[in-house]
Amino acid sequence: KQEVTQIPAALSVPEGENLVLNCSFTDSAIYNLQWFRQDPGKGLTSLLLIQSSQREQTSGRLNASLDKSSGRSTLYIAASQPGDSATYLCAFYTGTASKLTFGTGTRLQVTL
Amino acid sequence: EAGVVQSPRYKIIEKKQPVAFWCNPISGHNTLYWYRQNLGQGPELLIRYENEEAVDDSQLPKDRFSAERLKGVDSTLKIQPAELGDSAVYLCASSPGPAEEQFFGPGTRLTVL
């Protein structure tokens, strides 16, 4: 069974800092990886999708990478802003399964 | 383009009462998912539809939960009777096809008293 761990569980940084969120998984048979953000009381917003043949994806200030051999994915946020404050979740498709297995998330707070 | 639409946004009921949630996926998305999210945890899949066919319902508590997706578009998720442990956020998502990028609705926050 795929297990997905996100570290740290919570993170507070001052505005302007670059930061990295980590996601590790136990099953290397990863198909696709998706990063989401979730604001309090809201649904999930898709940030980036890395397909199985890719190693990274970039969108604006966000960069996500996938290393299947080490069982890790990272989400890099450049020049953080207070509006980036949210919970960030990683999720994986494994093998031929079409369901996402989610991590428990990292709660990020960017302070002024 | 409209996103995934869910209603109601909030629902408070007493235990043993029935409750239903509705989801309208993004137009053209054949795959529809229902997830349950407990406080402080990531979502867990309840059921996945490919068009109108339920292809993965292994995590759906079938003694009290049911779902349908008539005509392969809108979907409803029902709980009857509700229990205290059903309190959670119920999220609907859709994707163009299986294992593709998923887009989530705002969710329905259910409180069972």
Short mmCIF file of C-alpha atoms in Angstrom, two decimals:
data_model
loop_
_atom_site.label_atom_id
_atom_site.label_comp_id
_atom_site.label_asym_id
_atom_site.label_seq_id
_atom_site.Cartn_x
_atom_site.Cartn_y
_atom_site.Cartn_z
CA LYS A 1 0.00 0.00 0.00
CA GLN A 2 1.29 3.41 -0.97
CA GLU A 3 2.17 5.65 1.96
CA VAL A 4 2.77 9.34 1.42
CA THR A 5 4.54 11.50 3.99
CA GLN A 6 4.84 15.26 3.95
CA ILE A 7 7.46 17.06 6.00
CA PRO A 8 7.26 19.43 7.72
CA ALA A 9 3.65 19.28 8.92
CA ALA A 10 3.72 23.05 9.48
CA LEU A 11 6.04 25.84 8.43
CA SER A 12 6.18 29.57 9.11
CA VAL A 13 8.46 31.83 7.08
CA PRO A 14 8.83 35.59 6.61
CA GLU A 15 7.69 37.12 3.36
CA GLY A 16 10.24 36.96 0.56
CA GLU A 17 11.91 33.71 1.58
CA ASN A 18 12.35 30.80 -0.78
CA LEU A 19 11.11 27.52 0.63
CA VAL A 20 10.89 23.83 -0.11
CA LEU A 21 8.11 21.45 0.81
CA ASN A 22 8.88 17.75 0.84
CA CYS A 23 6.81 14.73 -0.06
CA SER A 24 8.02 11.13 0.16
CA PHE A 25 6.39 7.91 -0.96
CA THR A 26 7.00 4.22 -0.45
CA ASP A 27 5.90 2.72 -3.77
CA SER A 28 8.17 3.67 -6.67
CA ALA A 29 5.57 2.62 -9.24
CA ILE A 30 4.44 6.21 -9.53
CA TYR A 31 2.35 7.20 -12.51
CA ASN A 32 1.55 10.89 -12.11
CA LEU A 33 2.12 13.35 -9.28
CA GLN A 34 -0.07 16.31 -8.50
CA TRP A 35 0.49 19.17 -6.03
CA PHE A 36 -2.49 21.03 -4.58
CA ARG A 37 -3.10 23.92 -2.25
CA GLN A 38 -6.07 24.09 0.07
CA ASP A 39 -7.23 27.28 1.74
CA PRO A 40 -9.15 26.98 5.03
CA GLY A 41 -12.71 25.82 4.42
CA LYS A 42 -12.15 25.50 0.68
CA GLY A 43 -11.62 22.76 -1.84
CA LEU A 44 -8.31 21.82 -3.44
CA THR A 45 -6.69 23.91 -6.15
CA SER A 46 -4.42 22.08 -8.56
CA LEU A 47 -0.98 23.68 -8.77
CA LEU A 48 1.16 21.37 -10.86
CA LEU A 49 0.93 17.96 -12.49
CA ILE A 50 4.10 15.98 -13.22
CA GLN A 51 3.50 13.13 -15.59
CA SER A 52 5.37 9.85 -15.23
CA SER A 53 7.83 10.65 -17.99
CA GLN A 54 8.71 14.06 -16.55
CA ARG A 55 11.04 15.07 -13.75
CA GLU A 56 9.78 18.56 -13.01
CA GLN A 57 7.19 21.20 -13.82
CA THR A 58 7.19 24.95 -13.34
CA SER A 59 4.38 27.45 -12.99
CA GLY A 60 5.26 31.01 -12.08
CA ARG A 61 7.02 31.00 -8.71
CA LEU A 62 6.38 27.30 -8.23
CA ASN A 63 8.63 24.43 -9.26
CA ALA A 64 7.88 20.80 -8.52
CA SER A 65 10.28 17.92 -9.04
CA LEU A 66 9.88 14.17 -8.96
CA ASP A 67 12.61 11.64 -8.22
CA LYS A 68 11.17 8.15 -8.40
CA SER A 69 14.43 6.44 -7.49
CA SER A 70 14.61 8.19 -4.13
CA GLY A 71 10.87 8.21 -3.57
CA ARG A 72 10.66 11.97 -3.24
CA SER A 73 8.97 15.02 -4.66
CA THR A 74 9.64 18.61 -3.71
CA LEU A 75 7.67 21.79 -4.22
CA TYR A 76 9.82 24.91 -4.38
CA ILE A 77 8.17 28.28 -3.78
CA ALA A 78 10.24 31.32 -4.71
CA ALA A 79 9.88 34.72 -3.08
CA SER A 80 7.03 33.68 -0.80
CA GLN A 81 4.09 36.01 -0.24
CA PRO A 82 1.40 36.16 2.47
CA GLY A 83 -1.09 34.97 -0.16
CA ASP A 84 0.83 31.70 -0.37
CA SER A 85 -0.39 30.82 3.13
CA ALA A 86 -2.37 27.59 2.80
CA THR A 87 -2.05 23.84 3.21
CA TYR A 88 -0.09 22.15 0.44
CA LEU A 89 -0.88 18.55 -0.44
CA CYS A 90 0.94 16.14 -2.71
CA ALA A 91 -0.84 13.20 -4.27
CA PHE A 92 0.19 10.27 -6.44
CA TYR A 93 -1.34 8.00 -8.97
CA THR A 94 0.32 4.60 -8.68
CA GLY A 95 0.55 1.95 -11.34
CA THR A 96 -2.62 1.65 -13.32
CA ALA A 97 -4.80 2.90 -10.49
CA SER A 98 -6.68 6.04 -11.28
CA LYS A 99 -7.11 7.23 -7.75
CA LEU A 100 -4.89 9.75 -6.03
CA THR A 101 -3.25 8.84 -2.75
CA PHE A 102 -2.76 11.99 -0.71
CA GLY A 103 -0.26 13.06 1.88
CA THR A 104 -1.46 14.76 5.06
CA GLY A 105 -0.22 18.15 3.91
CA THR A 106 2.11 20.92 5.00
CA ARG A 107 0.47 23.97 6.54
CA LEU A 108 2.38 27.04 5.38
CA GLN A 109 2.17 30.49 6.90
CA VAL A 110 3.99 33.40 5.29
CA THR A 111 4.28 36.35 7.64
CA LEU A 112 4.75 40.04 6.88
CA GLU B 1 -14.91 27.99 -17.83
CA ALA B 2 -16.93 26.87 -14.83
CA GLY B 3 -15.23 24.63 -12.34
CA VAL B 4 -16.64 21.70 -10.42
CA VAL B 5 -19.86 22.74 -8.70
CA GLN B 6 -21.06 21.18 -5.46
CA SER B 7 -24.09 21.76 -3.30
CA PRO B 8 -24.89 22.31 -0.57
CA ARG B 9 -21.76 23.91 0.85
CA TYR B 10 -22.74 23.13 4.41
CA LYS B 11 -25.13 20.64 5.96
CA ILE B 12 -25.98 20.01 9.59
CA ILE B 13 -28.14 17.02 10.41
CA GLU B 14 -28.95 14.80 13.34
CA LYS B 15 -27.66 11.24 13.40
CA LYS B 16 -29.81 8.65 11.68
CA GLN B 17 -31.12 11.23 9.22
CA PRO B 18 -30.45 10.91 5.48
CA VAL B 19 -28.36 13.42 3.55
CA ALA B 20 -27.47 13.89 -0.12
CA PHE B 21 -24.73 15.79 -1.89
CA TRP B 22 -24.75 16.91 -5.51
CA CYS B 23 -21.86 17.45 -7.92
CA ASN B 24 -21.66 18.88 -11.43
CA PRO B 25 -18.24 18.18 -13.00
CA ILE B 26 -16.38 20.26 -15.52
CA SER B 27 -17.97 19.96 -18.93
CA GLY B 28 -16.40 17.19 -20.96
CA HIS B 29 -14.80 15.44 -18.01
CA ASN B 30 -15.63 11.76 -18.16
CA THR B 31 -14.10 10.78 -14.83
CA LEU B 32 -15.74 11.83 -11.59
CA TYR B 33 -14.54 11.20 -8.04
CA TRP B 34 -16.04 11.49 -4.59
CA TYR B 35 -13.61 11.95 -1.70
CA ARG B 36 -14.02 12.31 2.03
CA GLN B 37 -11.65 14.53 3.98
CA ASN B 38 -11.41 14.35 7.74
CA LEU B 39 -9.94 17.23 9.71
CA GLY B 40 -6.17 17.46 9.36
CA GLN B 41 -5.95 14.68 6.79
CA GLY B 42 -5.74 14.36 3.06
CA PRO B 43 -8.79 13.33 1.03
CA GLU B 44 -9.58 9.63 0.67
CA LEU B 45 -11.36 8.25 -2.35
CA LEU B 46 -14.87 6.91 -1.85
CA ILE B 47 -15.88 6.16 -5.43
CA ARG B 48 -14.73 6.83 -8.99
CA TYR B 49 -16.91 6.94 -12.09
CA GLU B 50 -15.91 6.53 -15.69
CA ASN B 51 -18.88 8.07 -17.47
CA GLU B 52 -21.87 6.47 -15.71
CA GLU B 53 -20.03 3.36 -14.54
CA ALA B 54 -18.66 3.07 -11.00
CA VAL B 55 -15.24 1.51 -11.55
CA ASP B 56 -13.75 1.84 -8.07
CA ASP B 57 -16.04 1.83 -5.04
CA SER B 58 -13.92 -0.33 -2.78
CA GLN B 59 -13.72 2.39 -0.09
CA LEU B 60 -17.41 3.21 -0.12
CA PRO B 61 -19.24 1.97 3.02
CA LYS B 62 -22.00 0.33 1.08
CA ASP B 63 -24.23 -0.39 4.04
CA ARG B 64 -25.10 3.29 4.34
CA PHE B 65 -23.53 5.11 1.39
CA SER B 66 -24.78 5.09 -2.18
CA ALA B 67 -23.91 7.07 -5.26
CA GLU B 68 -25.13 7.48 -8.77
CA ARG B 69 -24.11 9.28 -11.92
CA LEU B 70 -27.03 9.21 -14.29
CA LYS B 71 -26.27 10.07 -17.92
CA GLY B 72 -22.58 10.31 -17.06
CA VAL B 73 -22.68 13.95 -15.99
CA ASP B 74 -24.03 15.04 -12.59
CA SER B 75 -23.59 12.81 -9.59
CA THR B 76 -25.18 12.44 -6.17
CA LEU B 77 -23.75 10.87 -3.04
CA LYS B 78 -26.18 9.78 -0.34
CA ILE B 79 -25.77 8.69 3.25
CA GLN B 80 -28.63 6.91 4.98
CA PRO B 81 -28.63 6.83 7.92
CA ALA B 82 -25.88 9.25 8.90
CA GLU B 83 -23.66 8.50 11.88
CA LEU B 84 -21.58 10.83 14.03
CA GLY B 85 -18.38 9.58 12.40
CA ASP B 86 -19.60 10.72 8.99
CA SER B 87 -18.86 14.33 9.90
CA ALA B 88 -16.28 15.43 7.33
CA VAL B 89 -15.86 17.41 4.14
CA TYR B 90 -17.10 15.60 1.04
CA LEU B 91 -15.23 16.62 -2.07
CA CYS B 92 -16.11 16.00 -5.68
CA ALA B 93 -13.47 16.09 -8.41
CA SER B 94 -13.36 15.48 -12.12
CA SER B 95 -10.75 14.84 -14.78
CA PRO B 96 -10.86 14.47 -18.56
CA GLY B 97 -9.99 10.80 -18.21
CA PRO B 98 -8.50 8.34 -15.73
CA ALA B 99 -5.16 9.24 -14.14
CA GLU B 100 -5.26 12.77 -15.55
CA GLU B 101 -5.15 16.09 -13.71
CA GLN B 102 -8.00 16.32 -11.24
CA PHE B 103 -9.97 19.44 -10.46
CA PHE B 104 -11.84 19.74 -7.21
CA GLY B 105 -15.04 21.43 -6.16
CA PRO B 106 -15.37 23.51 -2.97
CA GLY B 107 -16.72 20.57 -0.99
CA THR B 108 -19.68 20.02 1.32
CA ARG B 109 -18.97 20.27 5.02
CA LEU B 110 -21.20 17.79 6.83
CA THR B 111 -21.81 17.96 10.55
CA VAL B 112 -23.73 15.13 12.17
CA LEU B 113 -25.05 15.91 15.65
#
